[in-house]
Short mmCIF file of C-alpha atoms and ligand atoms in Angstrom, two decimals:
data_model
loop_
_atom_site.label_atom_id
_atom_site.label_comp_id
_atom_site.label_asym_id
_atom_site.label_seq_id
_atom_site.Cartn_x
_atom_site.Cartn_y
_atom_site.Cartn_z
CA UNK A 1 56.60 -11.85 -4.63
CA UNK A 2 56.70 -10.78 -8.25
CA UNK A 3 57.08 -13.84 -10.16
CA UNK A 4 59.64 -12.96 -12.80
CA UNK A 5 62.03 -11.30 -10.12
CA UNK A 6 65.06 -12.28 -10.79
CA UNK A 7 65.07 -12.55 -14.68
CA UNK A 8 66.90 -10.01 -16.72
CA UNK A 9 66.00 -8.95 -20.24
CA UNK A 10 68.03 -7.20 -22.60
CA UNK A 11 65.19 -5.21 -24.09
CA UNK A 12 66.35 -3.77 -27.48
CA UNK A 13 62.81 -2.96 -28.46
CA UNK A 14 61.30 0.30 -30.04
CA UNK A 15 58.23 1.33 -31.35
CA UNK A 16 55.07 -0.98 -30.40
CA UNK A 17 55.44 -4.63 -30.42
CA UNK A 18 58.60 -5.21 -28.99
CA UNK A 19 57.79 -2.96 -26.27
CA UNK A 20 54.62 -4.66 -25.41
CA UNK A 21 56.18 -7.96 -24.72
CA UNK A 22 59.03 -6.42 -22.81
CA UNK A 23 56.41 -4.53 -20.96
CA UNK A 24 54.60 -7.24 -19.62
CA UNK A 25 57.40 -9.20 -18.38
CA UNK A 26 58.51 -5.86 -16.51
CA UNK A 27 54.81 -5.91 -14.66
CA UNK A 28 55.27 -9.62 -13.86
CA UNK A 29 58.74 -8.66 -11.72
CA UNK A 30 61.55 -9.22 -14.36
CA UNK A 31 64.45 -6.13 -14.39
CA UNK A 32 63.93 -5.24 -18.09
CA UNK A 33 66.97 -2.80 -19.25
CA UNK A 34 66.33 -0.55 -22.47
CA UNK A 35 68.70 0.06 -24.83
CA UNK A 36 68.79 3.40 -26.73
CA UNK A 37 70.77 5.37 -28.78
CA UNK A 38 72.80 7.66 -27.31
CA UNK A 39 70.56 11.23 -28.08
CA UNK A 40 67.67 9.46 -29.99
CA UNK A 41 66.70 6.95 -28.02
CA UNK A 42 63.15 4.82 -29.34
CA UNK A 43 61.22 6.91 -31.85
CA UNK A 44 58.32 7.18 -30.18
CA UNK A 45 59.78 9.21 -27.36
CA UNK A 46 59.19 12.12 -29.99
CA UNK A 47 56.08 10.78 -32.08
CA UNK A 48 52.44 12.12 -31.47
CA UNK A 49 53.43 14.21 -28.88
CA UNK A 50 50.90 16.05 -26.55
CA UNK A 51 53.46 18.04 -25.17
CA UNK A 52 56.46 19.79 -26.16
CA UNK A 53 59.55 18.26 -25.58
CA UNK A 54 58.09 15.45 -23.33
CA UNK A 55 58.16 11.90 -23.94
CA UNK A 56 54.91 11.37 -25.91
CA UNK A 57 52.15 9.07 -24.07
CA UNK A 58 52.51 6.64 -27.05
CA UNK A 59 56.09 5.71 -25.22
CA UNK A 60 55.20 6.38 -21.82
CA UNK A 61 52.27 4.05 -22.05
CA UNK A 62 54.37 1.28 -23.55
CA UNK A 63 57.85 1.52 -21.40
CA UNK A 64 56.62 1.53 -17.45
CA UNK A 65 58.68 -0.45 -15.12
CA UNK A 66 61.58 -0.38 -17.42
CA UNK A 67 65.29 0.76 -16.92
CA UNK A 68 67.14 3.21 -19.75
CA UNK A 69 70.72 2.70 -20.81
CA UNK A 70 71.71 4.45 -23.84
CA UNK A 71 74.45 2.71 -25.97
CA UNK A 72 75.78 2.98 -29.57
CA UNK A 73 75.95 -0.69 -30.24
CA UNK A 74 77.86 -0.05 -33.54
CA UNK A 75 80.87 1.78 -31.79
CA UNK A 76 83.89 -0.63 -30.04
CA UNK A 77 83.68 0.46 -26.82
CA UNK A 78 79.60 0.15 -27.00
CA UNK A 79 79.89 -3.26 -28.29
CA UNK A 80 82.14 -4.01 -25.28
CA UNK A 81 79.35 -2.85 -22.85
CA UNK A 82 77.14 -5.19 -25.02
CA UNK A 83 78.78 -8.20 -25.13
CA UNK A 84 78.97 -7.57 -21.16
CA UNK A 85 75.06 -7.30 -21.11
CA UNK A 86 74.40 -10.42 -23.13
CA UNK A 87 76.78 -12.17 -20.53
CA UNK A 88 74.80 -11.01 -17.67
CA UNK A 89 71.13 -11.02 -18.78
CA UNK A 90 68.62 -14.03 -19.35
CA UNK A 91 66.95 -12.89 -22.25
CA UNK A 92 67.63 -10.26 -25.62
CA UNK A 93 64.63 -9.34 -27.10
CA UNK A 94 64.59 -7.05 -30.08
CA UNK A 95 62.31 -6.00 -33.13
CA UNK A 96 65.22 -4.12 -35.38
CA UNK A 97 64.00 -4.41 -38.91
CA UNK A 98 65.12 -7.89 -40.37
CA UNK A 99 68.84 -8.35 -40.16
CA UNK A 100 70.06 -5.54 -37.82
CA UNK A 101 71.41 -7.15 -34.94
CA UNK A 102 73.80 -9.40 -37.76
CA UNK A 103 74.65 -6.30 -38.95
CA UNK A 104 75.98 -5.33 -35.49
CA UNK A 105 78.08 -7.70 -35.61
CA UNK A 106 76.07 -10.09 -33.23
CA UNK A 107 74.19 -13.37 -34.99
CA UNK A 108 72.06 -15.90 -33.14
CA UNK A 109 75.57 -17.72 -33.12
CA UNK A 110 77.61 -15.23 -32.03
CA UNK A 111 75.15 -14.76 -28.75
CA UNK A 112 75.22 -17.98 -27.91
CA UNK A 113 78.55 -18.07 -27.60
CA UNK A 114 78.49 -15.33 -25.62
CA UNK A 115 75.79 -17.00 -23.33
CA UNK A 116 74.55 -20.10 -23.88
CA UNK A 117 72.01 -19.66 -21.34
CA UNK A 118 70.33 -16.72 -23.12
CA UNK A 119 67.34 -16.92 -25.07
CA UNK A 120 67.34 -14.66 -27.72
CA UNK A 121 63.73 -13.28 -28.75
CA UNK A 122 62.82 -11.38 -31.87
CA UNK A 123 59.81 -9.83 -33.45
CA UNK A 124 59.71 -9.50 -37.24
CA UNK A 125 57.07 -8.49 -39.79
CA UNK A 126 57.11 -11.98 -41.72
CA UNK A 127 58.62 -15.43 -40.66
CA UNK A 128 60.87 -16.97 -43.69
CA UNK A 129 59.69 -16.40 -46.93
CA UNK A 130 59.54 -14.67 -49.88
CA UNK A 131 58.77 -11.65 -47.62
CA UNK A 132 61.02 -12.04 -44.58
CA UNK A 133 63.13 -8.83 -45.42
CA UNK A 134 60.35 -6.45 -45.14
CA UNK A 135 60.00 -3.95 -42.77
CA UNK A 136 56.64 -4.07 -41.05
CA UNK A 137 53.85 -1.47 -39.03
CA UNK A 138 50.79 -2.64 -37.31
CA UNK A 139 48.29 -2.33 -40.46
CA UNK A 140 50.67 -3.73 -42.71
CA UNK A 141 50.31 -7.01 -40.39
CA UNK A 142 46.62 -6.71 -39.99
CA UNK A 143 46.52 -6.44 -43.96
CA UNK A 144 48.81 -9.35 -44.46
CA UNK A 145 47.46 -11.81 -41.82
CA UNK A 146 43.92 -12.50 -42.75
CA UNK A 147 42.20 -9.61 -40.06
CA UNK A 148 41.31 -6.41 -43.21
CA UNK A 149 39.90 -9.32 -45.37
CA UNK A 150 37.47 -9.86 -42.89
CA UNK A 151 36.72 -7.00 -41.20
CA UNK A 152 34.33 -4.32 -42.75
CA UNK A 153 30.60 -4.64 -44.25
CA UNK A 154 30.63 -7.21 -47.23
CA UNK A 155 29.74 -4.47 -49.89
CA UNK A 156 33.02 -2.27 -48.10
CA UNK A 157 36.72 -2.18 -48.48
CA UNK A 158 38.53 -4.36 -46.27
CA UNK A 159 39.27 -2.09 -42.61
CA UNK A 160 42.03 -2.05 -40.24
CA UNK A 161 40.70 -2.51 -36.49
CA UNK A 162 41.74 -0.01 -33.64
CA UNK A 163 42.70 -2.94 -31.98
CA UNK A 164 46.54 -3.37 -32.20
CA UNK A 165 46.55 -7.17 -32.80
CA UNK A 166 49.47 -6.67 -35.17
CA UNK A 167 51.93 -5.08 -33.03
CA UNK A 168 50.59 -5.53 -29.86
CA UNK A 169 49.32 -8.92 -30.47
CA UNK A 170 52.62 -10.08 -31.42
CA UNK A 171 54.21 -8.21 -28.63
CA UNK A 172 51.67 -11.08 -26.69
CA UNK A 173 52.51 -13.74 -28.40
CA UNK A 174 56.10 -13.47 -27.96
CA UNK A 175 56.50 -12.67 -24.24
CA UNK A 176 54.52 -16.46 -24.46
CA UNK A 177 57.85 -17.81 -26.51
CA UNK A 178 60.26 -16.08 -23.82
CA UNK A 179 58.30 -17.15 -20.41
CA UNK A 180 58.12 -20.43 -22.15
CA UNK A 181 61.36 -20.77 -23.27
CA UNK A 182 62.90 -19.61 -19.76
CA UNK A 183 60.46 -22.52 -18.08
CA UNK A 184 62.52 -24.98 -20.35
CA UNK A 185 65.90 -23.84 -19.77
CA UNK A 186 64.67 -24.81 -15.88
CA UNK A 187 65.38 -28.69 -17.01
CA UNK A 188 67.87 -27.82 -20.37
CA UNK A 189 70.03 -25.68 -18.62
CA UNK A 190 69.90 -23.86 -22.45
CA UNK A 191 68.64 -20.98 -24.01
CA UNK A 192 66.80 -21.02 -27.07
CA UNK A 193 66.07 -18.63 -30.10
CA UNK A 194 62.30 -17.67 -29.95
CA UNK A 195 60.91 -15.95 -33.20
CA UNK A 196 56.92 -14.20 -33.77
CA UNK A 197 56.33 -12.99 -36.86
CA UNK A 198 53.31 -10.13 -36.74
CA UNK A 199 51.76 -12.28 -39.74
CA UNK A 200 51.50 -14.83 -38.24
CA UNK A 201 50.24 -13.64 -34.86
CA UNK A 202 47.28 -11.69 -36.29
CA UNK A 203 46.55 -15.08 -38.50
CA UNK A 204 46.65 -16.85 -35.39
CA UNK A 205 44.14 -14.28 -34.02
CA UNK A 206 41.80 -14.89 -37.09
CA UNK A 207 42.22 -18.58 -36.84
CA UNK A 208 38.03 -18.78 -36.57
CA UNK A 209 37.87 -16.82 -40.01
CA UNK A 210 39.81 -19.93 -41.49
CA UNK A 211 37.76 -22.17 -40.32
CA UNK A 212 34.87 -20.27 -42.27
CA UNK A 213 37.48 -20.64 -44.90
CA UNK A 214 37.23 -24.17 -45.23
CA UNK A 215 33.30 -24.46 -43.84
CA UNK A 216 33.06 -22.78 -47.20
CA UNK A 217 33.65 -25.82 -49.68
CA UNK A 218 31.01 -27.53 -47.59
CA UNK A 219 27.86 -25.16 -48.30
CA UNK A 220 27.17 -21.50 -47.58
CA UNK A 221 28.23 -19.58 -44.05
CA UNK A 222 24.13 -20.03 -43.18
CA UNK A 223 24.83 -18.16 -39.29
CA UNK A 224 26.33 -15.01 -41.50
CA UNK A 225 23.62 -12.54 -42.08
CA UNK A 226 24.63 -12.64 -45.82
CA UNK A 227 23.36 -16.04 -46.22
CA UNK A 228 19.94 -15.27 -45.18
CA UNK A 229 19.87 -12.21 -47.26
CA UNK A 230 20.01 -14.42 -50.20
CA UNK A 231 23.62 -13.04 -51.62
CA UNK A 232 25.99 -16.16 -52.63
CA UNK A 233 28.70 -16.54 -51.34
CA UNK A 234 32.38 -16.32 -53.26
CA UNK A 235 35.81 -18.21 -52.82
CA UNK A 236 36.94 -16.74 -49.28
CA UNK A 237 35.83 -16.06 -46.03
CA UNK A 238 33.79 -12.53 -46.63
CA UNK A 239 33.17 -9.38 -44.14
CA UNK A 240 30.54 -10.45 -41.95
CA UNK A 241 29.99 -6.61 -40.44
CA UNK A 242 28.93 -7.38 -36.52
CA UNK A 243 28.14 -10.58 -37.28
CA UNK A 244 29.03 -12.83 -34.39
CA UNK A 245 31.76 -15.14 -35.26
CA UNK A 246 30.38 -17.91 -33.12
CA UNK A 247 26.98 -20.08 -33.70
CA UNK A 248 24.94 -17.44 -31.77
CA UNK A 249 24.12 -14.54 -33.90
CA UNK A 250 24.31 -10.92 -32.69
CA UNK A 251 24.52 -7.77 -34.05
CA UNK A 252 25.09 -3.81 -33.02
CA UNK A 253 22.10 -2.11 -32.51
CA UNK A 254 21.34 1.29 -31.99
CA UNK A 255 20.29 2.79 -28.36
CA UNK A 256 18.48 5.41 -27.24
CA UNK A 257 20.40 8.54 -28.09
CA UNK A 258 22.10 7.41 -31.45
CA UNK A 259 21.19 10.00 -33.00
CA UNK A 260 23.52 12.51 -31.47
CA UNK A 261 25.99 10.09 -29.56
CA UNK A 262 28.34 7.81 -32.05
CA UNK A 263 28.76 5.33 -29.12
CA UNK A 264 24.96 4.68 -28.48
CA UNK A 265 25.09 1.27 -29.48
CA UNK A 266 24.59 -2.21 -27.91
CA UNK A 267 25.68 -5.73 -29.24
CA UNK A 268 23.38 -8.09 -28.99
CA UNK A 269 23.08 -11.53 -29.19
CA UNK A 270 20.43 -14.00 -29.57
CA UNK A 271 21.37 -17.11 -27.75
CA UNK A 272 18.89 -19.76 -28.69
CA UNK A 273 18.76 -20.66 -25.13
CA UNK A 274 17.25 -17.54 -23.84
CA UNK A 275 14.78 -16.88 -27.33
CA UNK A 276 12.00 -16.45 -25.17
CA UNK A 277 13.42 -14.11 -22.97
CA UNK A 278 14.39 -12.13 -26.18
CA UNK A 279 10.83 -12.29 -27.66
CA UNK A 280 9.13 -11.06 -24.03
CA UNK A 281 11.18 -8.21 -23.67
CA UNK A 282 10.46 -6.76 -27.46
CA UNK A 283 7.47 -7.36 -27.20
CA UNK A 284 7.06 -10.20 -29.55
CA UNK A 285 5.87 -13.19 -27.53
CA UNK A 286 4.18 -15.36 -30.51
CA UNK A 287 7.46 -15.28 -32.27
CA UNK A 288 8.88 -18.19 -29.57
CA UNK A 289 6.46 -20.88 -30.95
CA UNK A 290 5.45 -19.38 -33.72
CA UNK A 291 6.77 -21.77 -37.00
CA UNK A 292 9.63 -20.10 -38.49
CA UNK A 293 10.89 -18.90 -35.26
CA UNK A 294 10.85 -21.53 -32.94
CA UNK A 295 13.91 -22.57 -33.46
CA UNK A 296 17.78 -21.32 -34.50
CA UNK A 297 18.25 -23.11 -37.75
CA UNK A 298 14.54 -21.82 -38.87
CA UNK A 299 15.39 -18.21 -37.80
CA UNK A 300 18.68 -17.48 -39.40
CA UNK A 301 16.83 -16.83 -42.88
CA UNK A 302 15.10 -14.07 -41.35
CA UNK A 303 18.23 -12.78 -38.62
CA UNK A 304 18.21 -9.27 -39.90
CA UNK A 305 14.55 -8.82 -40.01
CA UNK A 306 15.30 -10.08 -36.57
CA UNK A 307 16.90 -7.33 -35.44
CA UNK A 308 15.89 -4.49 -36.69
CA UNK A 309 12.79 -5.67 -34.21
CA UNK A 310 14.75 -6.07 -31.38
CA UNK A 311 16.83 -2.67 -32.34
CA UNK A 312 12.94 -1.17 -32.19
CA UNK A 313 12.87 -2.11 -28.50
CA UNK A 314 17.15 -0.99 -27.98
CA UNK A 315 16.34 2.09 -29.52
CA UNK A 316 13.83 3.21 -26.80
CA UNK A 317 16.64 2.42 -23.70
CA UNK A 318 20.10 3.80 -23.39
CA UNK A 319 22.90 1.00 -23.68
CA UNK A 320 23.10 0.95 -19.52
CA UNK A 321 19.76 0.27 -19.08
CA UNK A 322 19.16 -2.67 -22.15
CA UNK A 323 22.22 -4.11 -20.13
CA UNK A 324 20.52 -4.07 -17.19
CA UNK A 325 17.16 -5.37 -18.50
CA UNK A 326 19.00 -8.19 -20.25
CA UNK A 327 21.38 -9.61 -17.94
CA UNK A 328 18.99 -10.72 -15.04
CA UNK A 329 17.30 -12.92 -18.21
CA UNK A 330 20.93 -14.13 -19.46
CA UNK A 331 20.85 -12.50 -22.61
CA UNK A 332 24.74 -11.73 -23.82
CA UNK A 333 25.16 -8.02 -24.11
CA UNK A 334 27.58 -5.09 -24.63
CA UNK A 335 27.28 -1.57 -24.12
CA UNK A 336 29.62 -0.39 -27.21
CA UNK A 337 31.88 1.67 -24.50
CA UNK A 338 33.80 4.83 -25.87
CA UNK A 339 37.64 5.66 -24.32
CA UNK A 340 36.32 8.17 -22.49
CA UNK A 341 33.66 6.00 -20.72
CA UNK A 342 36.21 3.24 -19.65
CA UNK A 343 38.84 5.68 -18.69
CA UNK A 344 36.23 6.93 -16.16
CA UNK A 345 35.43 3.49 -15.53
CA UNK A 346 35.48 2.45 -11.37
CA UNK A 347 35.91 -0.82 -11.42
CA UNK A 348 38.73 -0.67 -14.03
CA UNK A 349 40.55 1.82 -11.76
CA UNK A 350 39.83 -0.94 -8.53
CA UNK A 351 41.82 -3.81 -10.21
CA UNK A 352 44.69 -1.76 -11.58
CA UNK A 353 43.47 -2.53 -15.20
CA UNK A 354 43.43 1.35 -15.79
CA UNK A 355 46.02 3.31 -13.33
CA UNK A 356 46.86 6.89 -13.42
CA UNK A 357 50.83 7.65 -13.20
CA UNK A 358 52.81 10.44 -12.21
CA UNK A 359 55.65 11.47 -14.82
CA UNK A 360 58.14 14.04 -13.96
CA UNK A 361 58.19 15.57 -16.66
CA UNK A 362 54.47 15.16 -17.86
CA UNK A 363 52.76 15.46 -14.69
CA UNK A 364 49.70 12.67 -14.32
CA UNK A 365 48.62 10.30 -17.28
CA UNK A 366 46.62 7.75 -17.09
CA UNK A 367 47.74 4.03 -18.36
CA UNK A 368 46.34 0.75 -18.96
CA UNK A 369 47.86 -1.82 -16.66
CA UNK A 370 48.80 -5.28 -16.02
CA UNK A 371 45.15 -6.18 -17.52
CA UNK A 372 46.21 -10.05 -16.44
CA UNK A 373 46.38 -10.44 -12.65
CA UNK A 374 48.20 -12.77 -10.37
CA UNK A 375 47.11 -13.76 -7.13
CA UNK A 376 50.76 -13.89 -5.06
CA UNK A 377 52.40 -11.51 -7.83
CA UNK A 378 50.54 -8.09 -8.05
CA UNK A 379 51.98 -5.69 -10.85
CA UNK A 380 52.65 -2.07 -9.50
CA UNK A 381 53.08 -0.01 -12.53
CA UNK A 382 55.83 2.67 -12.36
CA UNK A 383 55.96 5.53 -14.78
CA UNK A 384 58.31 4.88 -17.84
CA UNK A 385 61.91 6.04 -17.69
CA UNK A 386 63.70 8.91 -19.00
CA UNK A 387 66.44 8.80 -21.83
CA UNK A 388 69.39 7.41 -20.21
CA UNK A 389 68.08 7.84 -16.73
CA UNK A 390 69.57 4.41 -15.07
CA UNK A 391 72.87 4.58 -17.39
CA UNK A 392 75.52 5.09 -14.90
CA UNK A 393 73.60 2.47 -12.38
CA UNK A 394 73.41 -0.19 -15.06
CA UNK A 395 77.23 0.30 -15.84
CA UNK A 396 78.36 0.73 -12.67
CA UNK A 397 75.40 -1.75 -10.48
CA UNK A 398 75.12 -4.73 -12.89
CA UNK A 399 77.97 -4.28 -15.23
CA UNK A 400 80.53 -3.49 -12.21
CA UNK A 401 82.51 -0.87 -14.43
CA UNK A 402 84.76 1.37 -12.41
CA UNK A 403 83.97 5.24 -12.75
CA UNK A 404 87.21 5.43 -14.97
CA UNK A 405 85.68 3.27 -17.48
CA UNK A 406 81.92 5.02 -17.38
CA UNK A 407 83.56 7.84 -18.25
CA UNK A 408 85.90 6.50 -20.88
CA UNK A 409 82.78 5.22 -22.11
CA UNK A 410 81.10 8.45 -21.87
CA UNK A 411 83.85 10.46 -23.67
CA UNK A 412 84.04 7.79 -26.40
CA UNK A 413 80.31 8.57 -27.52
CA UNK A 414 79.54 5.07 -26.78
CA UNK A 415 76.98 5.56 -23.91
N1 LIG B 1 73.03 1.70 -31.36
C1 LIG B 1 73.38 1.80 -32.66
N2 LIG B 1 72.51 1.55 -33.68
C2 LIG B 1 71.26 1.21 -33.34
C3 LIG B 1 70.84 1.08 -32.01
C4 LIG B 1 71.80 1.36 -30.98
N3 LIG B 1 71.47 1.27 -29.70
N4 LIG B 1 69.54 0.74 -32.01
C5 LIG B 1 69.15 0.65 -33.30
N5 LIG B 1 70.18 0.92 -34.11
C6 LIG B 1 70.19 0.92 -35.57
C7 LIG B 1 69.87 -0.43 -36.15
O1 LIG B 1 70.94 -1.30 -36.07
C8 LIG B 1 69.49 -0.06 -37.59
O2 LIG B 1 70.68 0.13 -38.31
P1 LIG B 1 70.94 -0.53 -39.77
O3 LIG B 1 69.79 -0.05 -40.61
O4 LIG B 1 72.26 0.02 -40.16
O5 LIG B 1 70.94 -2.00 -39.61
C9 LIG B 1 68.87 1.32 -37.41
O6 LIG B 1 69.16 1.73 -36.07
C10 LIG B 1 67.37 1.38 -37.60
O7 LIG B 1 66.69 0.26 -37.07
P2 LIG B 1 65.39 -0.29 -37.76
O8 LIG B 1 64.86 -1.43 -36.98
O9 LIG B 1 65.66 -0.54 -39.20
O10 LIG B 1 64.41 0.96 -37.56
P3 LIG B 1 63.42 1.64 -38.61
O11 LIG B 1 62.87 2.84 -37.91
O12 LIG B 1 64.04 1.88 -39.92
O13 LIG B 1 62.25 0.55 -38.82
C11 LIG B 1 60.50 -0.92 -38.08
C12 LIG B 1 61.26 0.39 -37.86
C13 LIG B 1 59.54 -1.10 -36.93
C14 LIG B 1 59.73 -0.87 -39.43
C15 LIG B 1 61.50 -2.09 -38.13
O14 LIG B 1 62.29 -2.07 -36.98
C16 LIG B 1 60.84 -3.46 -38.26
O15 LIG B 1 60.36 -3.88 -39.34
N6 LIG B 1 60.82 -4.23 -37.16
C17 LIG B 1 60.29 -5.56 -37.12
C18 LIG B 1 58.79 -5.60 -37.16
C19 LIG B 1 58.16 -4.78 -36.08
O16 LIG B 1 58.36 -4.99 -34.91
N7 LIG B 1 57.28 -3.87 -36.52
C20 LIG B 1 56.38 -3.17 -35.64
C21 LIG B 1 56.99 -2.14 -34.85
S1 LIG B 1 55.77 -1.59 -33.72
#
């Protein structure tokens, strides 16, 4: 049975993070009913679109499993219809820009008064603060929580990372608050205001680069290839490039192929435990007794030197086959693996971790699914809905508004 069945979220989300969350608790079984505006509807409907006048993937691929009501929240009779949803669902979650849903007309206090059994869920750029009114996208987050200032090659500008940690990291982080929060209203009978700020959450994600942070007033970072490179060190946590952030080093090497193929690259790692596998396979058999070598803490003033000899050996297999000469011997490894590559991926289309959906109005796309999986609770991923698709079955089904009122609704501009 799908575990969250049952559970119904007022999902007032738009653009990335928000959705995320409300995404996720959709796959696990909870009824999760969008809110829109009446026309508009969430931005991304319309942004990077692939095809005219279709809802773009970037929405598709962040709404599935969800139902659409529109409703103008700032009209009478739409605030009517809302007060009735925050009556009947367990959760709100939203990600308006700081101070929107006040603005409404509907505080923390005001919803709990409402329902006292709802927890109310929000996603905002910055917690309290001197920046807590700011509006906030992904790489403003990434920027602000500690991820730019660490990512990049030391003598680079900071860089962003494709990864969305600041949206949907946050987006993660939060549906964590709300299934939390809904476990403790089990014994409190009360809900509970849950708050991630996208700061925060990408901090939280770079929580090993503070620890350099303070490793720092204790001596150099010696396992960062800078260190053995001679350069000194300065106040903060640097760029490390591929350095591994853990006490094994590794690196991305090149593969056989590089030359033409951007993605022809392997990360490797040299986990002291398997040091003699490493040196048999390059070729380098004195180096595991050899003085200097032997050991981790002698070899880290030589890491790069390191591997550009192992990238000699990577350079003469493709990425496939150095993964299939190291594993047998233990040796950590990655095939750097390009969209296209896991989108054709088998085994990521046998667990449901990549599905392809039919859209009516798109035809077949494919989507990344419920990537966490439950045994008794499988997620089946259904395409995302249209604007306004389940309005009249949201009014009518869970609200129990008589056909006389949809339509006054209707006529009033308020739905
Ligand atoms: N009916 C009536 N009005 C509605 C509505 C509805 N159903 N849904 C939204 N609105 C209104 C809001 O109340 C707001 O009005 P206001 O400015 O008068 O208060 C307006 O639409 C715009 O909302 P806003 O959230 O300000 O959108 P934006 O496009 O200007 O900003 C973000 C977008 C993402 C920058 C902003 O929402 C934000 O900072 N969110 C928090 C952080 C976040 O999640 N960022 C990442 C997004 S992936």
């Amino acid at each position: 049975m799908e575990a969250l069945k049952g559970i119904k979220i007022l999902d007032m989300t738009h653009v990335q993070s928000g959705p995320t969350c409300t995404q996720l608790l959709a796959w696990f079984g909870a009824d999760v009913i969008k809110v829109e505006r009446p026309g508009v509807g969430d931005a991304t409907r319309g942004q990077l679109r692939d095809i005219p006048d279709v809802d773009s993937l970037y929405f598709t691929m962040l709404n599935h499993n969800k139902r659409s009501v529109t409703l103008n929240t700032k009209k009478d009779e739409g605030k009517a219809i809302f007060i009735k949803l925050i009556e009947t669902c367990d959760v709100l979650v939203e990600n308006f820009a700081p101070g929107a849903l006040d603005r409404m007309g509907f505080s923390w206090e005001r919803i709990q008064e409402i329902n006292p059994r709802i927890i109310y869920a929000s996603i905002k750029g910055f917690g309290p603060g001197p920046y807590e009114d700011c509006k906030v996208y992904e790489n403003v987050a990434q920027c602000t929580g500690g991820s730019a200032s660490t990512t990049g090659f030391r003598d680079g500008p900071p860089l962003v990372t494709g990864a969305q940690i600041g949206d949907s990291g946050t987006g993660l982080h939060l549906a964590f608050g709300i299934v939390t929060a809904l476990f403790h209203r089990t014994t409190s009978g009360k809900g509970q205001r849950v708050t991630a700020a996208m700061q925060d959450g990408v901090l939280n994600l770079c929580r090993v680069k503070l620890r350099d942070q303070q490793r720092l007033a204790h001596g150099p970072l010696n396992e960062y290839s800078q260190a053995g490179q001679g350069i000194p060190f300065g106040e903060a946590t640097p760029r490390a490039g591929n350095d591994s952030g853990g006490g094994q080093p590794g690196w991305i090497l090149k593969c056989k192929g590089w030359e033409n193929d951007p993605d022809a690259y392997v990360y490797f790692i040299t986990q002291a435990a398997v040091w003699g596998n490493v040196c048999d396979i390059i070729g380098k058999p004195e180096w595991k007794e050899a003085p200097g070598y032997a050991t981790p803490a002698e070899r880290l003033d030589k890491i790069s030197a390191i591997f550009d000899a192992i990238e000699e050996w990577t350079k003469t297999k493709d990425k496939f086959e150095v993964m299939e000469i190291c594993n047998p011997l233990n040796i950590p490894c990655g095939p750097i693996l390009s969209m296209k590559e896991l989108s054709e991926q088998q085994s990521l289309r046998d667990t449901g971790t990549i599905v392809e959906v039919d859209h009516p109005e798109r035809g077949k796309y494919l989507s990344v699914g419920n990537p966490v999986k439950l045994s008794d609770s499988p997620s089946d991923v259904k395409r995302s809905p249209l604007l306004g698709e389940h309005t009249d079955e949201i009014l009518g089904e869970v609200l129990g508004l008589s056909t006389e009122e949809i339509k006054a609704a209707k006529s009033a501009g308020a739905v």
